[in-house]
mmCIF file of C-alpha atoms in Angstrom:
data_model
loop_
_atom_site.group_PDB
_atom_site.id
_atom_site.type_symbol
_atom_site.label_atom_id
_atom_site.label_comp_id
_atom_site.label_asym_id
_atom_site.label_seq_id
_atom_site.Cartn_x
_atom_site.Cartn_y
_atom_site.Cartn_z
ATOM 1 C CA MET F 1 -51.221 9.658 149.184
ATOM 2 C CA LYS F 2 -54.091 7.965 147.590
ATOM 3 C CA ILE F 3 -53.240 4.127 147.582
ATOM 4 C CA ALA F 4 -54.837 1.480 145.159
ATOM 5 C CA LEU F 5 -54.300 -1.767 146.913
ATOM 6 C CA LEU F 6 -54.641 -4.794 144.359
ATOM 7 C CA GLY F 7 -54.941 -7.852 146.290
ATOM 8 C CA TYR F 8 -57.268 -7.828 149.496
ATOM 9 C CA GLY F 9 -55.784 -11.171 151.306
ATOM 10 C CA LYS F 10 -54.254 -10.899 154.570
ATOM 11 C CA MET F 11 -51.251 -8.957 153.729
ATOM 12 C CA GLY F 12 -53.714 -6.286 152.030
ATOM 13 C CA LYS F 13 -55.811 -5.793 155.057
ATOM 14 C CA VAL F 14 -52.429 -5.192 157.278
ATOM 15 C CA ILE F 15 -51.434 -3.233 154.185
ATOM 16 C CA GLU F 16 -54.402 -1.005 154.597
ATOM 17 C CA ARG F 17 -53.894 -0.406 157.857
ATOM 18 C CA ILE F 18 -50.519 0.727 158.097
ATOM 19 C CA ALA F 19 -51.192 2.956 155.142
ATOM 20 C CA LEU F 20 -54.161 4.714 156.901
ATOM 21 C CA GLU F 21 -52.341 4.710 160.187
ATOM 22 C CA ARG F 22 -49.549 6.587 158.212
ATOM 23 C CA GLY F 23 -52.011 9.089 157.021
ATOM 24 C CA HIS F 24 -52.771 7.525 153.240
ATOM 25 C CA GLU F 25 -56.373 7.022 151.897
ATOM 26 C CA ILE F 26 -57.472 4.122 150.179
ATOM 27 C CA VAL F 27 -59.008 4.413 146.928
ATOM 28 C CA LEU F 28 -59.550 0.701 145.413
ATOM 29 C CA LYS F 29 -59.484 -2.493 147.180
ATOM 30 C CA LYS F 30 -58.874 -4.993 144.231
ATOM 31 C CA ASP F 31 -59.928 -8.620 145.019
ATOM 32 C CA GLU F 32 -60.712 -11.369 141.864
ATOM 33 C CA PHE F 33 -64.266 -10.437 141.876
ATOM 34 C CA SER F 34 -63.902 -6.646 141.713
ATOM 35 C CA THR F 35 -63.218 -4.242 138.782
ATOM 36 C CA TYR F 36 -60.310 -1.807 138.384
ATOM 37 C CA ASP F 37 -62.751 1.345 139.031
ATOM 38 C CA GLY F 38 -60.759 3.912 140.743
ATOM 39 C CA LEU F 39 -57.427 3.124 140.035
ATOM 40 C CA SER F 40 -56.943 6.033 137.705
ATOM 41 C CA THR F 41 -57.409 8.128 140.883
ATOM 42 C CA ALA F 42 -54.572 6.741 142.889
ATOM 43 C CA ASP F 43 -51.077 7.927 143.285
ATOM 44 C CA VAL F 44 -49.430 4.854 143.642
ATOM 45 C CA ALA F 45 -50.755 1.180 143.409
ATOM 46 C CA ILE F 46 -49.803 -1.702 145.836
ATOM 47 C CA ASP F 47 -49.527 -5.404 144.586
ATOM 48 C CA PHE F 48 -50.014 -8.035 146.866
ATOM 49 C CA SER F 49 -52.150 -10.468 144.754
ATOM 50 C CA VAL F 50 -51.781 -13.911 143.358
ATOM 51 C CA PRO F 51 -49.286 -15.002 140.254
ATOM 52 C CA THR F 52 -52.222 -15.467 138.026
ATOM 53 C CA ALA F 53 -53.069 -11.750 138.486
ATOM 54 C CA ALA F 54 -50.283 -9.809 138.648
ATOM 55 C CA VAL F 55 -49.210 -8.996 135.219
ATOM 56 C CA SER F 56 -52.816 -7.533 134.579
ATOM 57 C CA ASN F 57 -52.645 -5.593 137.864
ATOM 58 C CA ILE F 58 -49.373 -4.554 136.780
ATOM 59 C CA SER F 59 -50.352 -3.703 133.270
ATOM 60 C CA ASN F 60 -53.334 -1.556 134.518
ATOM 61 C CA CYS F 61 -51.149 0.211 136.727
ATOM 62 C CA PHE F 62 -48.904 1.189 133.776
ATOM 63 C CA ASN F 63 -51.828 2.071 131.061
ATOM 64 C CA ASN F 64 -53.324 4.124 134.227
ATOM 65 C CA ASN F 65 -50.284 6.297 134.828
ATOM 66 C CA VAL F 66 -49.974 4.978 137.906
ATOM 67 C CA PRO F 67 -46.400 3.949 139.741
ATOM 68 C CA VAL F 68 -46.909 0.439 141.127
ATOM 69 C CA VAL F 69 -45.133 -1.246 144.205
ATOM 70 C CA SER F 70 -45.456 -5.273 143.438
ATOM 71 C CA GLY F 71 -44.641 -7.883 146.169
ATOM 72 C CA THR F 72 -46.557 -10.827 144.292
ATOM 73 C CA THR F 73 -44.523 -13.552 143.344
ATOM 74 C CA GLY F 74 -44.338 -16.673 141.316
ATOM 75 C CA TRP F 75 -45.147 -14.641 138.026
ATOM 76 C CA LEU F 76 -41.746 -13.412 137.026
ATOM 77 C CA GLU F 77 -41.473 -15.278 133.687
ATOM 78 C CA HIS F 78 -43.014 -12.186 132.732
ATOM 79 C CA PHE F 79 -41.131 -9.914 134.506
ATOM 80 C CA ASP F 80 -39.098 -8.467 131.221
ATOM 81 C CA GLU F 81 -42.704 -7.955 129.737
ATOM 82 C CA MET F 82 -43.794 -5.773 132.378
ATOM 83 C CA VAL F 83 -40.466 -3.988 132.264
ATOM 84 C CA ALA F 84 -40.584 -3.412 128.674
ATOM 85 C CA LEU F 85 -44.035 -2.239 129.134
ATOM 86 C CA CYS F 86 -43.147 0.279 132.147
ATOM 87 C CA ASN F 87 -40.390 1.985 130.067
ATOM 88 C CA GLU F 88 -43.164 2.174 126.932
ATOM 89 C CA LYS F 89 -45.463 4.039 129.428
ATOM 90 C CA GLN F 90 -42.967 6.064 131.209
ATOM 91 C CA GLY F 91 -44.564 4.305 134.661
ATOM 92 C CA GLY F 92 -42.429 3.862 137.836
ATOM 93 C CA PHE F 93 -42.371 0.340 139.275
ATOM 94 C CA ILE F 94 -40.468 -1.664 142.115
ATOM 95 C CA SER F 95 -41.101 -5.523 142.152
ATOM 96 C CA SER F 96 -39.417 -7.619 145.203
ATOM 97 C CA SER F 97 -39.875 -10.595 146.335
ATOM 98 C CA ASN F 98 -39.824 -9.326 150.325
ATOM 99 C CA PHE F 99 -40.312 -5.805 151.076
ATOM 100 C CA SER F 100 -39.344 -6.358 154.873
ATOM 101 C CA LEU F 101 -36.692 -3.550 155.724
ATOM 102 C CA GLY F 102 -35.330 -6.758 157.833
ATOM 103 C CA VAL F 103 -34.953 -9.081 154.900
ATOM 104 C CA ASN F 104 -33.246 -6.528 152.326
ATOM 105 C CA ILE F 105 -30.839 -5.728 155.000
ATOM 106 C CA PHE F 106 -30.503 -9.824 154.937
ATOM 107 C CA PHE F 107 -29.983 -9.727 150.924
ATOM 108 C CA GLU F 108 -27.130 -7.292 151.535
ATOM 109 C CA LEU F 109 -25.520 -9.796 154.260
ATOM 110 C CA ASN F 110 -26.219 -12.745 152.231
ATOM 111 C CA GLU F 111 -24.480 -11.195 149.030
ATOM 112 C CA TYR F 112 -21.374 -10.119 151.292
ATOM 113 C CA LEU F 113 -21.058 -13.518 153.364
ATOM 114 C CA ALA F 114 -21.430 -14.984 149.722
ATOM 115 C CA LYS F 115 -18.413 -13.456 148.518
ATOM 116 C CA ILE F 116 -16.323 -14.142 151.604
ATOM 117 C CA MET F 117 -17.240 -17.777 151.543
ATOM 118 C CA SER F 118 -16.182 -17.994 147.952
ATOM 119 C CA GLN F 119 -12.531 -18.162 148.781
ATOM 120 C CA PHE F 120 -13.203 -21.337 150.599
ATOM 121 C CA ASP F 121 -14.001 -24.904 148.874
ATOM 122 C CA SER F 122 -14.680 -26.529 151.989
ATOM 123 C CA TYR F 123 -17.875 -25.099 152.736
ATOM 124 C CA LYS F 124 -20.857 -26.125 151.142
ATOM 125 C CA VAL F 125 -24.262 -23.594 150.767
ATOM 126 C CA THR F 126 -27.676 -25.046 151.289
ATOM 127 C CA MET F 127 -30.873 -23.051 151.901
ATOM 128 C CA GLU F 128 -34.213 -23.741 154.067
ATOM 129 C CA GLU F 129 -37.225 -21.578 153.961
ATOM 130 C CA ILE F 130 -40.589 -22.144 155.978
ATOM 131 C CA HIS F 131 -43.860 -20.253 155.234
ATOM 132 C CA HIS F 132 -47.511 -20.783 155.916
ATOM 133 C CA THR F 133 -49.301 -23.497 154.509
ATOM 134 C CA GLN F 134 -51.063 -20.815 152.359
ATOM 135 C CA LYS F 135 -48.226 -20.082 150.277
ATOM 136 C CA LEU F 136 -48.625 -21.059 146.398
ATOM 137 C CA ASP F 137 -45.157 -20.983 145.403
ATOM 138 C CA ALA F 138 -42.172 -23.131 146.447
ATOM 139 C CA PRO F 139 -39.234 -22.465 146.967
ATOM 140 C CA SER F 140 -40.690 -18.447 148.086
ATOM 141 C CA GLY F 141 -39.391 -15.635 145.853
ATOM 142 C CA THR F 142 -37.280 -14.493 148.886
ATOM 143 C CA ALA F 143 -35.400 -17.583 148.867
ATOM 144 C CA ILE F 144 -34.786 -17.639 145.062
ATOM 145 C CA SER F 145 -33.917 -13.836 146.033
ATOM 146 C CA LEU F 146 -31.237 -15.128 148.278
ATOM 147 C CA ALA F 147 -29.839 -18.069 145.957
ATOM 148 C CA LYS F 148 -29.558 -15.541 143.164
ATOM 149 C CA GLY F 149 -27.536 -13.396 145.732
ATOM 150 C CA VAL F 150 -25.060 -16.551 145.914
ATOM 151 C CA ILE F 151 -24.961 -17.407 142.800
ATOM 152 C CA GLU F 152 -24.023 -13.752 141.426
ATOM 153 C CA ASN F 153 -21.090 -13.445 143.987
ATOM 154 C CA SER F 154 -19.813 -16.930 143.753
ATOM 155 C CA ASN F 155 -19.249 -20.112 141.694
ATOM 156 C CA TYR F 156 -22.717 -21.467 142.009
ATOM 157 C CA ALA F 157 -24.399 -21.571 138.999
ATOM 158 C CA ASN F 158 -28.174 -22.379 140.078
ATOM 159 C CA TRP F 159 -30.520 -23.429 142.920
ATOM 160 C CA THR F 160 -32.521 -26.753 142.915
ATOM 161 C CA LEU F 161 -35.644 -28.419 145.263
ATOM 162 C CA GLU F 162 -33.617 -31.608 144.755
ATOM 163 C CA GLU F 163 -30.694 -32.865 146.333
ATOM 164 C CA ALA F 164 -27.719 -30.914 144.946
ATOM 165 C CA LYS F 165 -26.008 -33.002 142.077
ATOM 166 C CA ASN F 166 -22.529 -31.151 142.533
ATOM 167 C CA ASN F 167 -21.149 -28.405 143.729
ATOM 168 C CA THR F 168 -22.336 -25.955 141.560
ATOM 169 C CA GLU F 169 -26.078 -26.340 142.754
ATOM 170 C CA ILE F 170 -27.575 -24.724 145.537
ATOM 171 C CA HIS F 171 -30.229 -27.164 147.296
ATOM 172 C CA ILE F 172 -33.251 -25.403 148.636
ATOM 173 C CA GLU F 173 -35.720 -26.956 151.118
ATOM 174 C CA ALA F 174 -39.170 -25.362 151.219
ATOM 175 C CA LYS F 175 -41.259 -26.300 154.160
ATOM 176 C CA ARG F 176 -44.993 -25.231 154.158
ATOM 177 C CA ILE F 177 -45.938 -25.416 158.244
ATOM 178 C CA GLY F 178 -49.022 -23.844 160.177
ATOM 179 C CA ASP F 179 -49.389 -20.364 159.892
ATOM 180 C CA VAL F 180 -45.495 -19.233 159.675
ATOM 181 C CA PRO F 181 -45.007 -15.889 157.932
ATOM 182 C CA GLY F 182 -41.908 -16.438 157.138
ATOM 183 C CA THR F 183 -38.505 -18.169 157.957
ATOM 184 C CA HIS F 184 -35.023 -18.212 155.810
ATOM 185 C CA THR F 185 -31.628 -19.592 156.632
ATOM 186 C CA VAL F 186 -28.199 -19.759 154.646
ATOM 187 C CA THR F 187 -25.883 -22.307 155.858
ATOM 188 C CA TYR F 188 -22.642 -23.079 154.760
ATOM 189 C CA ASP F 189 -21.476 -26.192 155.734
ATOM 190 C CA SER F 190 -17.921 -28.105 156.386
ATOM 191 C CA LEU F 191 -16.127 -30.881 158.418
ATOM 192 C CA VAL F 192 -15.221 -29.130 160.658
ATOM 193 C CA ASP F 193 -17.873 -26.250 161.287
ATOM 194 C CA SER F 194 -20.836 -24.649 160.424
ATOM 195 C CA ILE F 195 -21.766 -20.607 159.522
ATOM 196 C CA GLU F 196 -25.685 -19.913 159.552
ATOM 197 C CA LEU F 197 -27.532 -16.772 158.405
ATOM 198 C CA LYS F 198 -31.133 -16.417 159.650
ATOM 199 C CA HIS F 199 -33.909 -14.303 159.338
ATOM 200 C CA THR F 200 -37.130 -14.933 160.970
ATOM 201 C CA ALA F 201 -40.447 -12.954 160.092
ATOM 202 C CA HIS F 202 -42.541 -12.726 163.544
ATOM 203 C CA ASN F 203 -45.584 -11.824 161.587
ATOM 204 C CA ARG F 204 -47.062 -10.250 158.463
ATOM 205 C CA GLU F 205 -46.078 -6.356 159.901
ATOM 206 C CA GLY F 206 -42.504 -5.996 158.453
ATOM 207 C CA PHE F 207 -43.493 -6.704 154.336
ATOM 208 C CA ALA F 208 -46.545 -4.614 155.313
ATOM 209 C CA LEU F 209 -44.648 -1.737 156.231
ATOM 210 C CA GLY F 210 -41.885 -1.904 153.980
ATOM 211 C CA ALA F 211 -44.351 -2.194 150.949
ATOM 212 C CA VAL F 212 -45.976 0.900 152.200
ATOM 213 C CA ILE F 213 -42.579 2.662 152.580
ATOM 214 C CA ALA F 214 -41.411 1.914 149.093
ATOM 215 C CA ALA F 215 -44.687 3.054 147.692
ATOM 216 C CA GLU F 216 -43.993 6.767 149.377
ATOM 217 C CA TRP F 217 -40.657 6.711 147.953
ATOM 218 C CA LEU F 218 -42.117 5.555 144.397
ATOM 219 C CA ALA F 219 -44.916 8.097 144.218
ATOM 220 C CA GLY F 220 -44.287 10.951 141.935
ATOM 221 C CA LYS F 221 -41.135 8.820 140.200
ATOM 222 C CA THR F 222 -40.857 7.236 136.989
ATOM 223 C CA GLY F 223 -38.302 4.562 136.295
ATOM 224 C CA ILE F 224 -37.398 0.724 137.487
ATOM 225 C CA TYR F 225 -36.238 0.388 141.164
ATOM 226 C CA SER F 226 -35.623 -1.685 143.483
ATOM 227 C CA MET F 227 -35.266 -2.100 147.633
ATOM 228 C CA LYS F 228 -31.453 -1.108 147.665
ATOM 229 C CA ASP F 229 -32.900 2.180 146.108
ATOM 230 C CA VAL F 230 -35.431 2.721 148.713
ATOM 231 C CA LEU F 231 -33.229 1.787 151.470
ATOM 232 C CA ASN F 232 -30.393 3.645 150.137
ATOM 233 C CA LEU F 233 -28.008 -0.088 149.856
ATOM 234 C CA LYS F 234 -26.280 0.733 146.289
#
């Protein structure tokens, strides 16, 4: 399979190594100084760039009839535009805040726990996410996905980086420390006990492997998909 890498930072380099180990070919390594030459020859593109480049990268993929897997976060105010363009061009698209197989299992557990805990008003949910100091967005896209998972399965209405003002807000504490790949904790706290659901990434390998697996799954397909489809979690 021929893969275009859109974004060639730390994640891009790990994705490249894993893709090559799995027998794939890299036909484009796009950074801020290079062009899209070679994109049209790709079977699929993997976008791990920056928020300001994501829309351009994804648009160019659809316009070149190349399905795209996007792990870039911080650009989702334009998500509906990209979905519309994908449908117009009959493209293939997977966008996820986190491609780690473990994190996507974590997402499912989070939603299941939220459904159970919605019956018990004595518990208050909070979240914490810790990432490396180079991460540009806060809270992380993964933390936002976790918060949405709770909101969709409970009486919570929104999340905030500030202290929660009422019982319908989820407080997310975002920390930037050293070279931490990513740690996310969902806590349900009451006067008598606490329940914690936690995922700790030990390195970037899991994110990269999941993205390559998603690209392998998406190649040759059209439509809008998620990691639930890739991992058969629906």
